Each structure stands twice: as structure tokens, then as C-alpha cells.
Tab-separated table of C-alpha atoms and ligand atoms in Angstrom:
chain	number	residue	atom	x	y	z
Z	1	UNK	CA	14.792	10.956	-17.865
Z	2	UNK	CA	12.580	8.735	-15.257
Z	3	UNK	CA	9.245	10.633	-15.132
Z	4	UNK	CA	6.653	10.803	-11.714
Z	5	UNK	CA	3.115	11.333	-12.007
Z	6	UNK	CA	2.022	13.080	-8.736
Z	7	UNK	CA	-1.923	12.430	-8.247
Z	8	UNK	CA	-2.550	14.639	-4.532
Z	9	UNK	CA	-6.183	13.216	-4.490
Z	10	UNK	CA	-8.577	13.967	-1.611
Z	11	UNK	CA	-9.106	15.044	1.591
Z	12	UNK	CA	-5.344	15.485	3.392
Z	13	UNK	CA	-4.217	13.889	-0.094
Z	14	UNK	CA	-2.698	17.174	-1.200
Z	15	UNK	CA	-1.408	18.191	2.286
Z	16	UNK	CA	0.983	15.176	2.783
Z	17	UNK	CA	2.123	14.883	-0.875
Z	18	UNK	CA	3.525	18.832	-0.349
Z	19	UNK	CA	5.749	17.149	1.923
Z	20	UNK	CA	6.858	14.176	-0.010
Z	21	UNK	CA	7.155	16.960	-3.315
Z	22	UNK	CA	9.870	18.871	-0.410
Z	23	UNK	CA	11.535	15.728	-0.145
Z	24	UNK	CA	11.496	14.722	-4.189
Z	25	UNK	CA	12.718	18.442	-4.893
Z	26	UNK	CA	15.713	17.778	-2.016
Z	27	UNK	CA	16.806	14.905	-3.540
Z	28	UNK	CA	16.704	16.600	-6.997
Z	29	UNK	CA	18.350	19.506	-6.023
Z	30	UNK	CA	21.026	18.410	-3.278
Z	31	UNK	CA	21.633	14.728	-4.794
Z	32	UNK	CA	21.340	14.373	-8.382
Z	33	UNK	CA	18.240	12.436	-8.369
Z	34	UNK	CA	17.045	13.424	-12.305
Z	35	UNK	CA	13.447	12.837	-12.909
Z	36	UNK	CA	10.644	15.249	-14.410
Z	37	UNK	CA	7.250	15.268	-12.473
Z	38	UNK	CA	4.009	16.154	-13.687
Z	39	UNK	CA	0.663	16.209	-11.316
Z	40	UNK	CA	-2.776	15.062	-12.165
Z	41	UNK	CA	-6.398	14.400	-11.110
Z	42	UNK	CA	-7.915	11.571	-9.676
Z	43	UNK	CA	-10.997	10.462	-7.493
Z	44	UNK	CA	-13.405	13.194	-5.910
Z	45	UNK	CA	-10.669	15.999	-7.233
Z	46	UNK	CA	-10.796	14.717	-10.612
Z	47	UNK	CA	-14.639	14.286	-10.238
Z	48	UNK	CA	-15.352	17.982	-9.586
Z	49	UNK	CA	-12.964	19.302	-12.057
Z	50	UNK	CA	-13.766	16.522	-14.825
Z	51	UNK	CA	-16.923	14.436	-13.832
Z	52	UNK	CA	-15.221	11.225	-14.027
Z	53	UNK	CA	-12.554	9.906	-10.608
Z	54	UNK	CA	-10.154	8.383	-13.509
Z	55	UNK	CA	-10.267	10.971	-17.079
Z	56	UNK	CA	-8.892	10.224	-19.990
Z	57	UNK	CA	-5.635	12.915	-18.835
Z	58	UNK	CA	-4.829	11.146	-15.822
Z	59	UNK	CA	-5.020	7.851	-18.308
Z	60	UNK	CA	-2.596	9.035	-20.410
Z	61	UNK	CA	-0.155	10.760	-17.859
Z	62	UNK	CA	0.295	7.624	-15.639
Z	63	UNK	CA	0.411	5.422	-18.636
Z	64	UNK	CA	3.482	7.163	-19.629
Z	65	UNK	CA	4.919	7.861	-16.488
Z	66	UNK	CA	7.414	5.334	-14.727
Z	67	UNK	CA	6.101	5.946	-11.395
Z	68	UNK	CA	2.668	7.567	-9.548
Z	69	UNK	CA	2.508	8.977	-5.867
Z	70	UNK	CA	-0.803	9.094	-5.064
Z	71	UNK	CA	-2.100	10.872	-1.862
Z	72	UNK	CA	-5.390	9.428	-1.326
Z	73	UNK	CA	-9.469	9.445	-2.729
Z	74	UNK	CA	-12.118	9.680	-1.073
Z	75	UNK	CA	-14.768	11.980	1.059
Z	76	UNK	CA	-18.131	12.111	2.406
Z	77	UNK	CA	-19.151	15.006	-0.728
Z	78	UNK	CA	-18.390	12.095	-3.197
Z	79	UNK	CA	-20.503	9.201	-1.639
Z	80	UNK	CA	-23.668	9.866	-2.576
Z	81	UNK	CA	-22.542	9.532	-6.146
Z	82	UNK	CA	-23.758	6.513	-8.351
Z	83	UNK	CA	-20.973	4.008	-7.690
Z	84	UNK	CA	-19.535	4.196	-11.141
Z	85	UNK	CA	-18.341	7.897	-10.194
Z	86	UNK	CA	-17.299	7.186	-6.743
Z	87	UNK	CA	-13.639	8.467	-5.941
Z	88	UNK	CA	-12.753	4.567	-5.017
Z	89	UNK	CA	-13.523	3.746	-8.953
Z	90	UNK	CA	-10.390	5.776	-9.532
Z	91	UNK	CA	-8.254	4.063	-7.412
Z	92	UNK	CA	-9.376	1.027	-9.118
Z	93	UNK	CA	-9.674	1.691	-12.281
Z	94	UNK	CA	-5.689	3.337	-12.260
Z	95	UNK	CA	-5.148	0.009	-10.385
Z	96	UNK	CA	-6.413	-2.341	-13.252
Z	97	UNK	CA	-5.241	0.209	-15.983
Z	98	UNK	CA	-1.603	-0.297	-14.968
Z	99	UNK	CA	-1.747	-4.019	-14.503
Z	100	UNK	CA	-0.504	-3.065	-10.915
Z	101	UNK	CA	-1.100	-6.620	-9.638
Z	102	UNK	CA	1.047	-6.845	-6.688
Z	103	UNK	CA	0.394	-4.651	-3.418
Z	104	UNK	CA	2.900	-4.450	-1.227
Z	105	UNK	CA	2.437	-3.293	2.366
Z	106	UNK	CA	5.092	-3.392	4.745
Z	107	UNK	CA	4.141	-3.101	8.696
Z	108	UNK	CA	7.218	-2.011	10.372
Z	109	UNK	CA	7.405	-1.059	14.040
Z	110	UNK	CA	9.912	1.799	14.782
Z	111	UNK	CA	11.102	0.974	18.501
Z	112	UNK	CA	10.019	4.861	19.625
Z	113	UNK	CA	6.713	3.936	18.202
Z	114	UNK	CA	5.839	0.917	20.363
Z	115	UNK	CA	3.804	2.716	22.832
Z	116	UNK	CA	1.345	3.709	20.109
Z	117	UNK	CA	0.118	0.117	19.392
Z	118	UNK	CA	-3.182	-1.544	21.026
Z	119	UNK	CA	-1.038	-4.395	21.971
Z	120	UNK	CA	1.833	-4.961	24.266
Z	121	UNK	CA	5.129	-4.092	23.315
Z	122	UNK	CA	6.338	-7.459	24.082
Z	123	UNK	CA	4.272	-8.414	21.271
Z	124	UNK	CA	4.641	-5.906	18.797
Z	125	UNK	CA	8.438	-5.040	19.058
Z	126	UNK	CA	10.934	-5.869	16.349
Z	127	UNK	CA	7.589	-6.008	14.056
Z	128	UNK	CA	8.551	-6.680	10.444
Z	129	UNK	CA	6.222	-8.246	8.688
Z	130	UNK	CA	5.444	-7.823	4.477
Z	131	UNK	CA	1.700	-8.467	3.187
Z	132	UNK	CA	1.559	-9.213	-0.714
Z	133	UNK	CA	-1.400	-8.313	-1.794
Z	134	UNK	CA	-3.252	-9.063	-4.875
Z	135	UNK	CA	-4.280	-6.218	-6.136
Z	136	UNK	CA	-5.829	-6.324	-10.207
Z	137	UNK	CA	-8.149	-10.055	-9.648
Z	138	UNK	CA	-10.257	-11.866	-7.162
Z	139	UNK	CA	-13.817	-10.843	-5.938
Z	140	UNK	CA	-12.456	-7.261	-6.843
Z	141	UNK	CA	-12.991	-6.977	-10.357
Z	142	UNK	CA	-14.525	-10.647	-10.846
Z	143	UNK	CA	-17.846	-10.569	-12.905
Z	144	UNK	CA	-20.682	-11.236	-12.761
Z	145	UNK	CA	-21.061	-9.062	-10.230
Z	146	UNK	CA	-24.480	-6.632	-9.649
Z	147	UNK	CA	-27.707	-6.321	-8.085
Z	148	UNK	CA	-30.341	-7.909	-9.737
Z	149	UNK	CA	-33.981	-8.527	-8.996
Z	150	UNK	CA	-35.575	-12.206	-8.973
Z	151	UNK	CA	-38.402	-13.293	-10.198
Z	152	UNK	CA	-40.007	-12.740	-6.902
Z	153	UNK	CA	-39.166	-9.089	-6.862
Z	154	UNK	CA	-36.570	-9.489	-4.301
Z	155	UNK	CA	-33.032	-7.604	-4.595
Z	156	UNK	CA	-30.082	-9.832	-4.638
Z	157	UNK	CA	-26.483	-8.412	-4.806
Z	158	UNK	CA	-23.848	-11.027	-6.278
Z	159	UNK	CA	-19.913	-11.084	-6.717
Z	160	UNK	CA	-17.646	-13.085	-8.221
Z	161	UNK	CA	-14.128	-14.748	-6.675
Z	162	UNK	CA	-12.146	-16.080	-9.162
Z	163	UNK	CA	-8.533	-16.288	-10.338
Z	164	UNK	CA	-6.928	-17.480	-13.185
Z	165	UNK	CA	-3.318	-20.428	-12.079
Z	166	UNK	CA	-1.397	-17.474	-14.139
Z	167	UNK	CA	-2.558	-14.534	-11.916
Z	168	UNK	CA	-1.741	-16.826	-8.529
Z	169	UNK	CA	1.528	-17.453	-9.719
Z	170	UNK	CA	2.701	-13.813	-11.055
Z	171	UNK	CA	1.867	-12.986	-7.254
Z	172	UNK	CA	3.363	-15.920	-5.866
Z	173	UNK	CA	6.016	-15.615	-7.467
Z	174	UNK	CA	5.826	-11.756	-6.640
Z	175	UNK	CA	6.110	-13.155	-2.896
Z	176	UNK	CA	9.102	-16.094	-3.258
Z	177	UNK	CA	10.632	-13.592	-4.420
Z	178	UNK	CA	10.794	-10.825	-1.807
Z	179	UNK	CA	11.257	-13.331	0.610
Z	180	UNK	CA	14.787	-14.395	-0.751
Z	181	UNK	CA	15.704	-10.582	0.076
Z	182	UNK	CA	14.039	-11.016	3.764
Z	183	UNK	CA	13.555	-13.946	6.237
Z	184	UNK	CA	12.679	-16.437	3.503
Z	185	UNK	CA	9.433	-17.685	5.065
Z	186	UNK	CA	6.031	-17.078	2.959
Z	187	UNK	CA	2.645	-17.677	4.363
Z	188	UNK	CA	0.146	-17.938	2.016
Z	189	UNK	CA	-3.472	-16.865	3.321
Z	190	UNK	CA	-6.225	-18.638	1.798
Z	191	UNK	CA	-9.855	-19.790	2.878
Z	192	UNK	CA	-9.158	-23.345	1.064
Z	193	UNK	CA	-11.336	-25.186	3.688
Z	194	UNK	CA	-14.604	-23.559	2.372
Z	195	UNK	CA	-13.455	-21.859	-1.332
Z	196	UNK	CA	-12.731	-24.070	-4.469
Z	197	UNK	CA	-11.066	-20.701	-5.895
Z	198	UNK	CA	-8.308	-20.696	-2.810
Z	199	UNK	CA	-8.055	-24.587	-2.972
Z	200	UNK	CA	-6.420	-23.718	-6.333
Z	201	UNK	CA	-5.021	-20.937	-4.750
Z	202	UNK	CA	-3.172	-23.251	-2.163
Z	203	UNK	CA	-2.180	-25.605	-5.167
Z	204	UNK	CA	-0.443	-23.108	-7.140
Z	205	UNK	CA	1.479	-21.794	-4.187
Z	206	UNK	CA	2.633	-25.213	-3.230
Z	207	UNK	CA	3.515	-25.813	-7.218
Z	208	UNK	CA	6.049	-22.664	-7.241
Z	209	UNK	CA	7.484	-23.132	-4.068
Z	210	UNK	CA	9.508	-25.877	-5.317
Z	211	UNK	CA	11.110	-23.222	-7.599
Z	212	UNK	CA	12.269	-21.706	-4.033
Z	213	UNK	CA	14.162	-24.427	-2.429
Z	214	UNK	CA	15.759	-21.585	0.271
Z	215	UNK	CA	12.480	-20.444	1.150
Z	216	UNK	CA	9.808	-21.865	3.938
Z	217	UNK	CA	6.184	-22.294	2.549
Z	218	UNK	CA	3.283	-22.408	5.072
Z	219	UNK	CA	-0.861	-22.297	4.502
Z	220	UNK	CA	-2.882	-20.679	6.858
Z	221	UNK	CA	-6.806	-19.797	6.482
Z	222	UNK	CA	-7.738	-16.046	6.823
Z	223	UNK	CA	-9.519	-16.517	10.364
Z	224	UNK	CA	-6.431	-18.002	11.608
Z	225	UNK	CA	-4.570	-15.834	9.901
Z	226	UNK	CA	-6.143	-12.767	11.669
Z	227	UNK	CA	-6.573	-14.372	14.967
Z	228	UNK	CA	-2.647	-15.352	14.310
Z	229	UNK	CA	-1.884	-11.191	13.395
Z	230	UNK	CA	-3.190	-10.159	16.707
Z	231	UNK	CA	-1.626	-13.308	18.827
Z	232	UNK	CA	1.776	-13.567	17.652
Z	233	UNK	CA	2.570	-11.220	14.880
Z	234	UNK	CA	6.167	-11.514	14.930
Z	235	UNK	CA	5.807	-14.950	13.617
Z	236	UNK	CA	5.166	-13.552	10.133
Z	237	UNK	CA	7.687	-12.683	7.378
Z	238	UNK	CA	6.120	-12.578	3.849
Z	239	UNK	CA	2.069	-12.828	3.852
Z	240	UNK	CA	0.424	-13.493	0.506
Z	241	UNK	CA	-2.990	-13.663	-0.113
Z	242	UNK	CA	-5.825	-12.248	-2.657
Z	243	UNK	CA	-7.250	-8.477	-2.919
Z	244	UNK	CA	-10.271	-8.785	-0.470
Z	245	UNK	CA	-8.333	-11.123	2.339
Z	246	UNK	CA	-5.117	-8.739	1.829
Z	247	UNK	CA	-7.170	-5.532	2.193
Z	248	UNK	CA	-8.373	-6.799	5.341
Z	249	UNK	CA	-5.099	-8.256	6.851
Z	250	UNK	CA	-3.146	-4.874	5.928
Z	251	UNK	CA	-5.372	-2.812	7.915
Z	252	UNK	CA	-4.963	-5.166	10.591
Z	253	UNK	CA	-1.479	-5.620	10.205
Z	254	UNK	CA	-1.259	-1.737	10.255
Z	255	UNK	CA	-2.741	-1.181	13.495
Z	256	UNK	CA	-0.524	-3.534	15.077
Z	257	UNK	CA	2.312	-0.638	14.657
Z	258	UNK	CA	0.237	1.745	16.270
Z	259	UNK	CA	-0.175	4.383	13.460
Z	260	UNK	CA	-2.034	3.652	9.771
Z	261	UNK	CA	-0.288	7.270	9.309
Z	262	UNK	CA	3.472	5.209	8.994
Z	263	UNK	CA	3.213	3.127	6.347
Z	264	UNK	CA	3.578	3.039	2.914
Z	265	UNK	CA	2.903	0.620	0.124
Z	266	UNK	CA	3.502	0.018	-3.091
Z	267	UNK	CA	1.447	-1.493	-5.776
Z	268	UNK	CA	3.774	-2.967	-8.624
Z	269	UNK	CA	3.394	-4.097	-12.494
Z	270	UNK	CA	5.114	-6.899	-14.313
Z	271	UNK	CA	7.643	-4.250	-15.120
Z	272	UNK	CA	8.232	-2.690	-12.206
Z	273	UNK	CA	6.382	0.357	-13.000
Z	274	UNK	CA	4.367	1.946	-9.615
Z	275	UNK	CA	1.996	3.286	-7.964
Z	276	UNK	CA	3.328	4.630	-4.676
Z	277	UNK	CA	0.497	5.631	-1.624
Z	278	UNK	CA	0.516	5.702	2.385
Z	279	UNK	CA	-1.980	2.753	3.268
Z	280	UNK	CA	-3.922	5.585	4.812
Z	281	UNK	CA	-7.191	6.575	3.277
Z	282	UNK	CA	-8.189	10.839	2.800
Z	283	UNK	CA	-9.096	11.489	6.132
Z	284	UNK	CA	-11.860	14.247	5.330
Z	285	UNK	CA	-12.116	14.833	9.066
Z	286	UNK	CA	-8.814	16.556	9.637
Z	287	UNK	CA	-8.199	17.599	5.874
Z	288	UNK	CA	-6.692	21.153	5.866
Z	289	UNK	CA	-5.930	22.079	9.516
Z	290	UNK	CA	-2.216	20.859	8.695
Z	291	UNK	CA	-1.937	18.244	11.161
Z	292	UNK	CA	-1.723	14.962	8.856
Z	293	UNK	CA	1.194	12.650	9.182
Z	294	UNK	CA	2.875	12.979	5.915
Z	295	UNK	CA	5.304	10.060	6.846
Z	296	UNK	CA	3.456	7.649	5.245
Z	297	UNK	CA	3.478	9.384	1.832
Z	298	UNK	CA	7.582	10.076	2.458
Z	299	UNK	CA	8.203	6.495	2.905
Z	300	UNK	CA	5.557	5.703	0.010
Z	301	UNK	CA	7.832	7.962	-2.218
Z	302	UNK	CA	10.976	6.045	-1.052
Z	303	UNK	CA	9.561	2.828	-2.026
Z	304	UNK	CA	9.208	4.428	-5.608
Z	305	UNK	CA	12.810	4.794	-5.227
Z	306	UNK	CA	14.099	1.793	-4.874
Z	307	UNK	CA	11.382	-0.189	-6.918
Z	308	UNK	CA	10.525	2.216	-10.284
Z	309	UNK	CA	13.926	4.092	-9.952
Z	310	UNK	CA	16.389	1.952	-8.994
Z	311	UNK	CA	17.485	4.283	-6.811
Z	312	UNK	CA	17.562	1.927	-3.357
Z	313	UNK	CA	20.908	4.463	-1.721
Z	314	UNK	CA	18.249	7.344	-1.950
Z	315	UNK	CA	15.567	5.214	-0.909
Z	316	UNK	CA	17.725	4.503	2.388
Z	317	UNK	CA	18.604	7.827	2.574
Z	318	UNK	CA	14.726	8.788	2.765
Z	319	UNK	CA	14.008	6.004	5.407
Z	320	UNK	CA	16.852	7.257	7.749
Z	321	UNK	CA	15.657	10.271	7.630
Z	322	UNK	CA	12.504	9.828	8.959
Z	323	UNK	CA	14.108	7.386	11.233
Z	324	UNK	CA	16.224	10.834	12.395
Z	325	UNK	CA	13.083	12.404	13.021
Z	326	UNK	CA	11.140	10.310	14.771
Z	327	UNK	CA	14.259	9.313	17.127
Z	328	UNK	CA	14.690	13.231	17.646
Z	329	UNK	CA	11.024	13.325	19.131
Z	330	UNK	CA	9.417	14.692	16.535
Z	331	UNK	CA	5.509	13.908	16.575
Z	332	UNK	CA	2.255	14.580	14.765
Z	333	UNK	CA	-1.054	13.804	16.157
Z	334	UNK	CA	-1.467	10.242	15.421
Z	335	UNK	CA	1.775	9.224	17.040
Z	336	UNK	CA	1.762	11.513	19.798
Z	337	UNK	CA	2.799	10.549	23.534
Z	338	UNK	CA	4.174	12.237	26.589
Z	339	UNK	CA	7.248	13.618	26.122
Z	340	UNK	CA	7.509	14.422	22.731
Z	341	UNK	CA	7.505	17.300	20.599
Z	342	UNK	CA	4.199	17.456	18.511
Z	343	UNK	CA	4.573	18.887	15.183
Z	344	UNK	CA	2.204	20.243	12.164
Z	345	UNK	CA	2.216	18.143	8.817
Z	346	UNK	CA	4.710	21.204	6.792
Z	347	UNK	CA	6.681	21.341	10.245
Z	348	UNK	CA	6.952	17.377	10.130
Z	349	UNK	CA	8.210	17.372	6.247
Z	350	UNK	CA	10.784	20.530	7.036
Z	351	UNK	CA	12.565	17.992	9.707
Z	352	UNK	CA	12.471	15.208	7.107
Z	353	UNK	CA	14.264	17.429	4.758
Z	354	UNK	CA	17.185	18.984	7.224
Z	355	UNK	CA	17.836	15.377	8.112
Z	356	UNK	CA	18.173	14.781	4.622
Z	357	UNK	CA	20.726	17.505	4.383
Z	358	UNK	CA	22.569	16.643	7.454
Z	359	UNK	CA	23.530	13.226	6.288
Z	360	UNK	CA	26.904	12.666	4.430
Z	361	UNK	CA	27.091	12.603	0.434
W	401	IPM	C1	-7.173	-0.003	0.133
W	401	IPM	C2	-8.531	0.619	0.168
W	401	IPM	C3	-9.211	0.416	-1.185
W	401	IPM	C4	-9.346	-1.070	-1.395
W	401	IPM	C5	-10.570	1.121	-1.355
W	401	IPM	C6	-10.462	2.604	-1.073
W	401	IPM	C7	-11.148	0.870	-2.709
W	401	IPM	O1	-9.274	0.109	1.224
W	401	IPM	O2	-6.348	0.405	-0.698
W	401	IPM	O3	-6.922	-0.895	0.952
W	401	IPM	O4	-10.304	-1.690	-0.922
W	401	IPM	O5	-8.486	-1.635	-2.063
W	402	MG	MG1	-8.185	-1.186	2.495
């Protein structure tokens, strides 16, 4: 039996899991799904009840789970922590335990949705657009890295970028690859003009593509790349790119749909083993009042689905439910607009669920 570590986190971490949990214990219950879950600690939660953001327990559990839903880390009680205990060392550190090397963070636009966005509708609708991120290498994890003092007492802070030709092509590849299931272009995102490290970058990704006859490879340096996001984003299919260009694109790319609170993401092993979260961080402003969007963690869990589980019928079953709800009006905060019926984060995961049930079997 397939087993799911659930890791609530911080802030509205454990609100918006609750609702994926409904969902997980629907699909359990109603449709055969057979898995065993088990929930641990991690960041500022697992600080306060452990002292460390990633213990030992949480180690274990997710090492031996096939799949982890994670809510999110993070809050202004951790931050003043030494940086070794800071909630965000757990994400990374489960990160680099798992070998979970390749983000990937969908930006879809649901048509109802199109008046939330910053830009135009005319620019925005139709949006379907796939970042592959990089997730275990680059300036991330790249040593030396510190602050040091020079000889002249001054502080200096220092960080490396480098990757290895094997870890660019395990993501490339990562990339070709999802593209054959999509619209076949890739864009690889690189600063090549300026960075020896993404020169090589652009060299490996020009090396695989000729394993990928079917599918269109372009270059494109991060500036352009953002300007390009905000321009014309439908012009996009696959984006690939390292950990600290790709954590900056997907927040971009996320705004473009109007709400951060819609999307999920997965982050993936060699194996296909995951770590499932909503691109979302903990919000500690609204954490407990019950009005989080717990979409983002819904879809997050049917990515886990379809990737750790194999279970892509469910997945689609998941994604047309929230479909159902959103065309039915349904709204929380984040995605409100005239017109619409706003909603409470347990009242938002109820309607996910009776859509679930209304669908045929
Ligand atoms: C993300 C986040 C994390 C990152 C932080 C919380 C460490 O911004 O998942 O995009 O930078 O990777
Ligand atoms: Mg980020």
C-alpha cells in the first residue's frame, strides 16, 4: 500500500491541508483510492515542538513514504532564529534529502479567473505555461558560501553558482520530456551572456535536445525572460531554468493568473517519488481566521496523484472538481470579484468534495 506523509507546516499550512485531507479521505472512501497516511513536523512547527525545522522523525517518515503534501513553513516568530534553524532550512533540507531535483510549477489561467490578473485578459487568457525548476543545485546549496571577514575587517557575504553537465541534463531531460506530453516547445532560461555556469548550462540543453527531434528548443536570458513573462506570456510552453532564476520566474509566472492561492507544484525525484505544495508561502497574516484558499493545496494533492500514484483518472477527477467549483461561483478572498459567492477555507473544501461526489464512477 502507497503511503503519504502529510507535513501541515506553518501559518495557514494546517488550515488548507484539512481540506486537501477531506478530499484524500473522499477519494479513499467513495473511490478506492488505497493509501495509508501518516503526518509529521516540519519548519517553525517542527522547531517549537523539536528545536530543529527538519528532525530526525520527519527524516525517516518522508524517506519511507512515496509521497509528501506539505502545507507551507514559515512566520515572523521563526525569523529571528540563527539561519541554520530557520523554518526555510526545512524546506530545504527535505528538498536535498529526497533528491527532489525537479520543481514543477504549472501557471494555469481558469477562464472565470481572468479578471483577477494585473494584466489584460487579452493577454493572460488561455494561459498555460509549465516552469521546470531546478530545485536540489545551483547558487542554492553551492559552497562556498558564508560571510566572512577580510583582512581589513570588512564583512563580505559570498555564494556559489555551480552545476555539475549531469545535474543540467537530469532536468533537461526532466523538461524534453514533459514537453512531448504538452506543446513540445522548451525554453531554456539562462544568463549565458554574463555566467560561465549557464554557458554550460545552454550547452547541455542544446546537447539533449537532439535526443528530442519532435520538440522546439529556444534560449532566452532571465531579463528577457521576465520582461517576455509579463509581455507575451502565452508564448511559453515548457520553461526550464536553475533554482534561483526558477524561483523568481514562478512567482512571476504566478501572478500572471491572478491568484498565488491556485497553483500547485510539484517537486519530483529520479523515481518519481514527491513532494506535493501550493506555490504559496504560510501566510502568517491571515493564519487561523479560516479564509485561506485551500485550492492550491487540492490541486498540489492531485499532482501527487498522477505523478507518485499513478493515479492520473483521480487526479482529473480532483482538477474537475475544483473546476466545478470555481465555475459554480464559488470564491475565497484572494479570488474574489463582484458577483460571486465568497466562501471560508472549510466551506471552499466542502464544495470540492460534493463535486467530487456528484461526478459519475
Ligand atoms: C519557494 C520558496 C522557497 C525557495 C523558500 C521559502 C526557501 O520561495 O519554494 O519558491 O526559495 O525555494
Ligand atoms: Mg519562491
Amino acid at each position: 500500500m502507497k503511503r503519504i506523509l502529510i507535513l501541515p507546516g506553518d501559518g495557514i499550512g494546517p488550515e488548507i491541508v484539512a481540506e486537501a485531507v477531506k478530499v484524500l479521505e473522499t477519494l479513499r472512501r467513495e473511490f478506492g483510492l488505497a493509501v495509508e497516511t501518516e503526518q509529521g513536523v516540519i519548519g517553525g512547527a517542527a522547531c517549537d515542538a523539536t528545536g530543529e525545522p527538519f528532525p530526525e522523525e520527519t527524516r525517516r517518515l518522508a524517506g519511507a513514504a512515496d509521497a509528501v503534501l506539505l502545507g507551507a513553513v514559515g512566520g515572523p516568530k521563526w525569523e529571528s532564529l540563527p539561519r541554520e534553524l530557520r523554518p526555510e532550512r526545512g524546506l530545504l533540507a527535505i528538498r536535498s534529502a529526497l533528491s527532489l531535483f525537479a520543481n514543477l510549477r504549472p501557471a494555469i489561467l481558469y477562464p472565470q479567473l481572468a479578471d483577477a490578473s494585473t494584466l489584460r485578459p487579452e493577454v493572460v487568457a488561455g494561459l498555460d505555461i509549465l516552469i521546470v525548476r531546478e530545485l536540489t543545485g545551483g547558487i542554492y546549496f553551492g559552497e562556498p558560501r558564508g560571510i566572512r571577514t577580510l583582512e581589513n575587517g570588512e564583512r563580505q557575504g559570498y555564494n556559489t553558482l555551480v552545476y555539475s553537465e549531469s545535474e543540467i541534463r537530469r532536468i533537461g531531460r526532466v523538461a524534453f520530456e514533459t514537453a512531448m506530453q504538452r506543446g513540445r516547445r522548451v525554453t531554456s532560461v539562462d544568463k549565458a551572456n554574463v555566467l560561465e555556469c549557464t554557458e554550460l548550462w545552454r550547452e547541455v540543453m542544446e546537447s539533449l535536445a537532439a535526443e528530442y527531434p519532435e520538440v522546439e528548443l529556444s534560449h532566452m536570458y532571465v531579463d528577457n525572460a521576465a520582461m517576455q513573462l509579463l509581455r507575451a506570456p502565452r508564448q511559453f510552453d515548457v520553461l526550464v531554468t536553475t533554482n534561483l532564476f526558477g524561483d523568481i520566474l514562478s512567482d512571476a509566472a504566478a501572478m500572471l493568473t491572478g491568484s498565488i492561492g491556485m497553483l500547485p507544484s510539484a517537486s519530483l525525484d529520479q523515481h518519481g517519488k514527491g513532494m506535493y505544495e501550493p506555490i504559496h508561502g504560510s501566510a502568517p497574516d491571515i493564519a487561523g481566521q479560516g479564509i485561506a484558499n485551500p485550492l492550491a493545496t487540492i490541486l498540489s494533492l492531485a499532482m501527487l496523484l498522477r505523478y507518485s500514484l499513478g493515479e492520473a483518472e483521480l487526479a482529473g477527477r480532483v482538477e474537475r472538481a475544483v473546476e466545478r467549483v470555481i465555475a459554480q461561483g464559488l470564491r475565497t478572498a484572494d479570488i474574489h470579484s463582484e458577483g460571486c459567492r465568497r466562501v471560508g477555507t472549510a466551506e471552499m473544501g466542502d464544495a470540492v468534495v460534493a463535486a467530487l461526489m456528484e461526478q459519475e464512477r
